[in-house]
PDB file of C-alpha atoms in Angstrom:
ATOM      1  CA  UNK A  19     -64.987 -92.328 264.140  1.00  0.00           C
ATOM      2  CA  UNK A  20     -64.582 -95.288 261.918  1.00  0.00           C
ATOM      3  CA  UNK A  21     -62.555 -98.205 261.064  1.00  0.00           C
ATOM      4  CA  UNK A  22     -62.006 -99.504 257.808  1.00  0.00           C
ATOM      5  CA  UNK A  23     -60.908-102.917 257.164  1.00  0.00           C
ATOM      6  CA  UNK A  24     -57.515-102.842 254.574  1.00  0.00           C
ATOM      7  CA  UNK A  25     -56.393-106.206 253.161  1.00  0.00           C
ATOM      8  CA  UNK A  26     -53.055-107.060 251.762  1.00  0.00           C
ATOM      9  CA  UNK A  27     -52.518-109.295 248.971  1.00  0.00           C
ATOM     10  CA  UNK A  28     -49.954-110.719 247.259  1.00  0.00           C
ATOM     11  CA  UNK A  29     -50.813-109.925 243.291  1.00  0.00           C
ATOM     12  CA  UNK A  30     -54.211-111.153 244.055  1.00  0.00           C
ATOM     13  CA  UNK A  31     -55.797-107.596 245.509  1.00  0.00           C
ATOM     14  CA  UNK A  32     -57.709-107.410 241.604  1.00  0.00           C
ATOM     15  CA  UNK A  33     -59.369-110.392 241.497  1.00  0.00           C
ATOM     16  CA  UNK A  34     -60.265-110.453 245.640  1.00  0.00           C
ATOM     17  CA  UNK A  35     -61.672-106.962 245.632  1.00  0.00           C
ATOM     18  CA  UNK A  36     -63.704-107.977 242.059  1.00  0.00           C
ATOM     19  CA  UNK A  37     -65.218-111.044 243.991  1.00  0.00           C
ATOM     20  CA  UNK A  38     -65.953-109.618 247.089  1.00  0.00           C
ATOM     21  CA  UNK A  39     -67.895-106.073 244.877  1.00  0.00           C
ATOM     22  CA  UNK A  40     -69.648-109.081 243.727  1.00  0.00           C
ATOM     23  CA  UNK A  41     -70.360-111.266 246.717  1.00  0.00           C
ATOM     24  CA  UNK A  42     -71.684-107.575 248.446  1.00  0.00           C
ATOM     25  CA  UNK A  43     -73.236-105.912 245.080  1.00  0.00           C
ATOM     26  CA  UNK A  44     -71.068-103.136 246.047  1.00  0.00           C
ATOM     27  CA  UNK A  45     -71.901 -99.218 244.611  1.00  0.00           C
ATOM     28  CA  UNK A  46     -68.335 -98.365 243.728  1.00  0.00           C
ATOM     29  CA  UNK A  47     -64.746 -99.905 242.542  1.00  0.00           C
ATOM     30  CA  UNK A  48     -62.152 -98.079 242.485  1.00  0.00           C
ATOM     31  CA  UNK A  49     -58.072 -99.584 241.901  1.00  0.00           C
ATOM     32  CA  UNK A  50     -55.104 -97.667 240.342  1.00  0.00           C
ATOM     33  CA  UNK A  51     -52.069 -99.791 239.682  1.00  0.00           C
ATOM     34  CA  UNK A  52     -48.627 -99.149 240.459  1.00  0.00           C
ATOM     35  CA  UNK A  53     -47.641 -98.331 236.887  1.00  0.00           C
ATOM     36  CA  UNK A  54     -50.287 -95.323 237.451  1.00  0.00           C
ATOM     37  CA  UNK A  55     -48.062 -93.860 239.861  1.00  0.00           C
ATOM     38  CA  UNK A  56     -45.707 -91.173 238.290  1.00  0.00           C
ATOM     39  CA  UNK A  57     -42.266 -93.032 237.010  1.00  0.00           C
ATOM     40  CA  UNK A  58     -39.996 -90.741 238.399  1.00  0.00           C
ATOM     41  CA  UNK A  59     -41.129 -91.597 242.647  1.00  0.00           C
ATOM     42  CA  UNK A  60     -39.112 -95.370 242.013  1.00  0.00           C
ATOM     43  CA  UNK A  61     -42.236 -97.496 242.358  1.00  0.00           C
ATOM     44  CA  UNK A  62     -42.359-100.143 239.986  1.00  0.00           C
ATOM     45  CA  UNK A  63     -44.364 -99.694 237.033  1.00  0.00           C
ATOM     46  CA  UNK A  64     -46.507-103.229 237.354  1.00  0.00           C
ATOM     47  CA  UNK A  65     -49.829-104.194 236.437  1.00  0.00           C
ATOM     48  CA  UNK A  66     -50.061-104.734 240.218  1.00  0.00           C
ATOM     49  CA  UNK A  67     -52.953-102.695 242.664  1.00  0.00           C
ATOM     50  CA  UNK A  68     -51.316-100.149 244.483  1.00  0.00           C
ATOM     51  CA  UNK A  69     -54.890 -99.344 245.871  1.00  0.00           C
ATOM     52  CA  UNK A  70     -58.266-100.189 245.561  1.00  0.00           C
ATOM     53  CA  UNK A  71     -61.567 -99.544 247.739  1.00  0.00           C
ATOM     54  CA  UNK A  72     -65.475-101.285 247.003  1.00  0.00           C
ATOM     55  CA  UNK A  73     -67.930 -99.251 248.446  1.00  0.00           C
ATOM     56  CA  UNK A  74     -71.576-100.346 249.389  1.00  0.00           C
ATOM     57  CA  UNK A  75     -73.530 -97.375 251.260  1.00  0.00           C
ATOM     58  CA  UNK A  76     -71.372 -96.169 254.172  1.00  0.00           C
ATOM     59  CA  UNK A  77     -68.912 -99.593 254.328  1.00  0.00           C
ATOM     60  CA  UNK A  78     -66.019 -99.408 252.481  1.00  0.00           C
ATOM     61  CA  UNK A  79     -63.091-102.498 252.285  1.00  0.00           C
ATOM     62  CA  UNK A  80     -59.789-101.054 250.960  1.00  0.00           C
ATOM     63  CA  UNK A  81     -56.718-103.624 249.287  1.00  0.00           C
ATOM     64  CA  UNK A  82     -53.604-103.458 247.487  1.00  0.00           C
ATOM     65  CA  UNK A  83     -50.661-105.517 246.765  1.00  0.00           C
ATOM     66  CA  UNK A  84     -47.085-105.648 247.947  1.00  0.00           C
ATOM     67  CA  UNK A  85     -45.267-103.692 246.169  1.00  0.00           C
ATOM     68  CA  UNK A  86     -42.095-105.385 244.552  1.00  0.00           C
ATOM     69  CA  UNK A  87     -39.850-106.546 247.281  1.00  0.00           C
ATOM     70  CA  UNK A  88     -41.996-106.119 250.285  1.00  0.00           C
ATOM     71  CA  UNK A  89     -42.684-109.426 252.300  1.00  0.00           C
ATOM     72  CA  UNK A  90     -46.282-110.567 251.832  1.00  0.00           C
ATOM     73  CA  UNK A  91     -47.286-112.443 255.305  1.00  0.00           C
ATOM     74  CA  UNK A  92     -51.256-114.018 254.287  1.00  0.00           C
ATOM     75  CA  UNK A  93     -54.224-112.522 256.558  1.00  0.00           C
ATOM     76  CA  UNK A  94     -53.939-114.392 260.337  1.00  0.00           C
ATOM     77  CA  UNK A  95     -55.263-113.655 263.560  1.00  0.00           C
ATOM     78  CA  UNK A  96     -58.025-110.609 261.882  1.00  0.00           C
ATOM     79  CA  UNK A  97     -61.877-111.594 260.282  1.00  0.00           C
ATOM     80  CA  UNK A  98     -63.696-109.255 258.403  1.00  0.00           C
ATOM     81  CA  UNK A  99     -67.311-108.568 260.057  1.00  0.00           C
ATOM     82  CA  UNK A 100     -69.960-108.204 257.680  1.00  0.00           C
ATOM     83  CA  UNK A 101     -73.467-107.353 259.030  1.00  0.00           C
ATOM     84  CA  UNK A 102     -76.224-107.905 256.452  1.00  0.00           C
ATOM     85  CA  UNK A 103     -80.007-107.109 257.034  1.00  0.00           C
ATOM     86  CA  UNK A 104     -81.582-109.729 256.556  1.00  0.00           C
ATOM     87  CA  UNK A 105     -80.872-114.064 256.936  1.00  0.00           C
ATOM     88  CA  UNK A 106     -81.172-114.262 253.209  1.00  0.00           C
ATOM     89  CA  UNK A 107     -78.607-112.173 252.488  1.00  0.00           C
ATOM     90  CA  UNK A 108     -76.640-113.278 254.708  1.00  0.00           C
ATOM     91  CA  UNK A 109     -76.756-116.592 254.058  1.00  0.00           C
ATOM     92  CA  UNK A 110     -76.242-116.057 249.999  1.00  0.00           C
ATOM     93  CA  UNK A 111     -72.650-113.372 250.925  1.00  0.00           C
ATOM     94  CA  UNK A 112     -71.824-116.970 253.464  1.00  0.00           C
ATOM     95  CA  UNK A 113     -72.415-119.173 250.670  1.00  0.00           C
ATOM     96  CA  UNK A 114     -70.109-117.120 248.070  1.00  0.00           C
ATOM     97  CA  UNK A 115     -66.983-116.434 250.644  1.00  0.00           C
ATOM     98  CA  UNK A 116     -67.222-120.193 251.098  1.00  0.00           C
ATOM     99  CA  UNK A 117     -67.255-121.348 247.599  1.00  0.00           C
ATOM    100  CA  UNK A 118     -63.605-122.657 247.092  1.00  0.00           C
ATOM    101  CA  UNK A 119     -62.812-121.121 250.602  1.00  0.00           C
ATOM    102  CA  UNK A 120     -63.314-123.443 253.601  1.00  0.00           C
ATOM    103  CA  UNK A 121     -66.075-123.364 256.603  1.00  0.00           C
ATOM    104  CA  UNK A 122     -64.946-122.370 259.390  1.00  0.00           C
ATOM    105  CA  UNK A 123     -67.999-121.992 261.441  1.00  0.00           C
ATOM    106  CA  UNK A 124     -71.587-123.090 259.416  1.00  0.00           C
ATOM    107  CA  UNK A 125     -73.961-120.646 258.947  1.00  0.00           C
ATOM    108  CA  UNK A 126     -76.580-121.259 261.393  1.00  0.00           C
ATOM    109  CA  UNK A 127     -79.057-119.584 264.328  1.00  0.00           C
ATOM    110  CA  UNK A 128     -77.339-118.191 267.438  1.00  0.00           C
ATOM    111  CA  UNK A 129     -77.997-116.698 270.587  1.00  0.00           C
ATOM    112  CA  UNK A 130     -76.634-113.424 269.127  1.00  0.00           C
ATOM    113  CA  UNK A 131     -77.790-113.591 265.849  1.00  0.00           C
ATOM    114  CA  UNK A 132     -80.631-114.918 263.484  1.00  0.00           C
ATOM    115  CA  UNK A 133     -77.740-116.109 261.044  1.00  0.00           C
ATOM    116  CA  UNK A 134     -73.902-116.020 262.028  1.00  0.00           C
ATOM    117  CA  UNK A 135     -70.695-118.171 260.286  1.00  0.00           C
ATOM    118  CA  UNK A 136     -67.003-117.929 259.690  1.00  0.00           C
ATOM    119  CA  UNK A 137     -64.958-119.048 256.659  1.00  0.00           C
ATOM    120  CA  UNK A 138     -61.740-118.304 254.704  1.00  0.00           C
ATOM    121  CA  UNK A 139     -62.146-117.585 251.574  1.00  0.00           C
ATOM    122  CA  UNK A 140     -60.071-118.623 248.709  1.00  0.00           C
ATOM    123  CA  UNK A 141     -58.355-115.511 248.635  1.00  0.00           C
ATOM    124  CA  UNK A 142     -57.224-115.940 252.104  1.00  0.00           C
ATOM    125  CA  UNK A 143     -59.246-113.842 254.069  1.00  0.00           C
ATOM    126  CA  UNK A 144     -61.344-114.492 256.980  1.00  0.00           C
ATOM    127  CA  UNK A 145     -64.729-113.132 257.425  1.00  0.00           C
ATOM    128  CA  UNK A 146     -67.858-113.170 259.742  1.00  0.00           C
ATOM    129  CA  UNK A 147     -71.293-113.244 258.020  1.00  0.00           C
ATOM    130  CA  UNK A 148     -73.786-112.608 260.471  1.00  0.00           C
ATOM    131  CA  UNK A 149     -77.794-110.543 260.497  1.00  0.00           C
ATOM    132  CA  UNK A 150     -77.382-107.430 261.870  1.00  0.00           C
ATOM    133  CA  UNK A 151     -81.212-107.582 263.918  1.00  0.00           C
ATOM    134  CA  UNK A 152     -81.921-110.949 266.167  1.00  0.00           C
ATOM    135  CA  UNK A 153     -85.433-110.355 264.952  1.00  0.00           C
ATOM    136  CA  UNK A 154     -84.789-110.176 261.046  1.00  0.00           C
TER     137      UNK A 154
END
């Protein structure tokens, strides 16, 4: 069993997922727009993202823009956790995510990790970036 984070945006899904793909060096980026849905099913026919995912190795991050008329609530009360393989990789990801966003907890060594930090990026997504192996 696995859990896959699914993020909702209010028109910024494409920009956010492109940013995350670059930040995490994604192997795969998939985007499907509302206008690609069959017109006879009654969905809006816009350029907004109906479904998107990025993939890196065996992990996946998914998202979409809220459909027309659906209420949007900014992300709160949850963070996406990312375990990097090294302090350098973790710090680089953390720094990119903080650019234009907000530091919640500076990236530094913790008793449970060689590097850990928390932030909210410019798209409103909360992140916990850490080193997977304490010995890194």
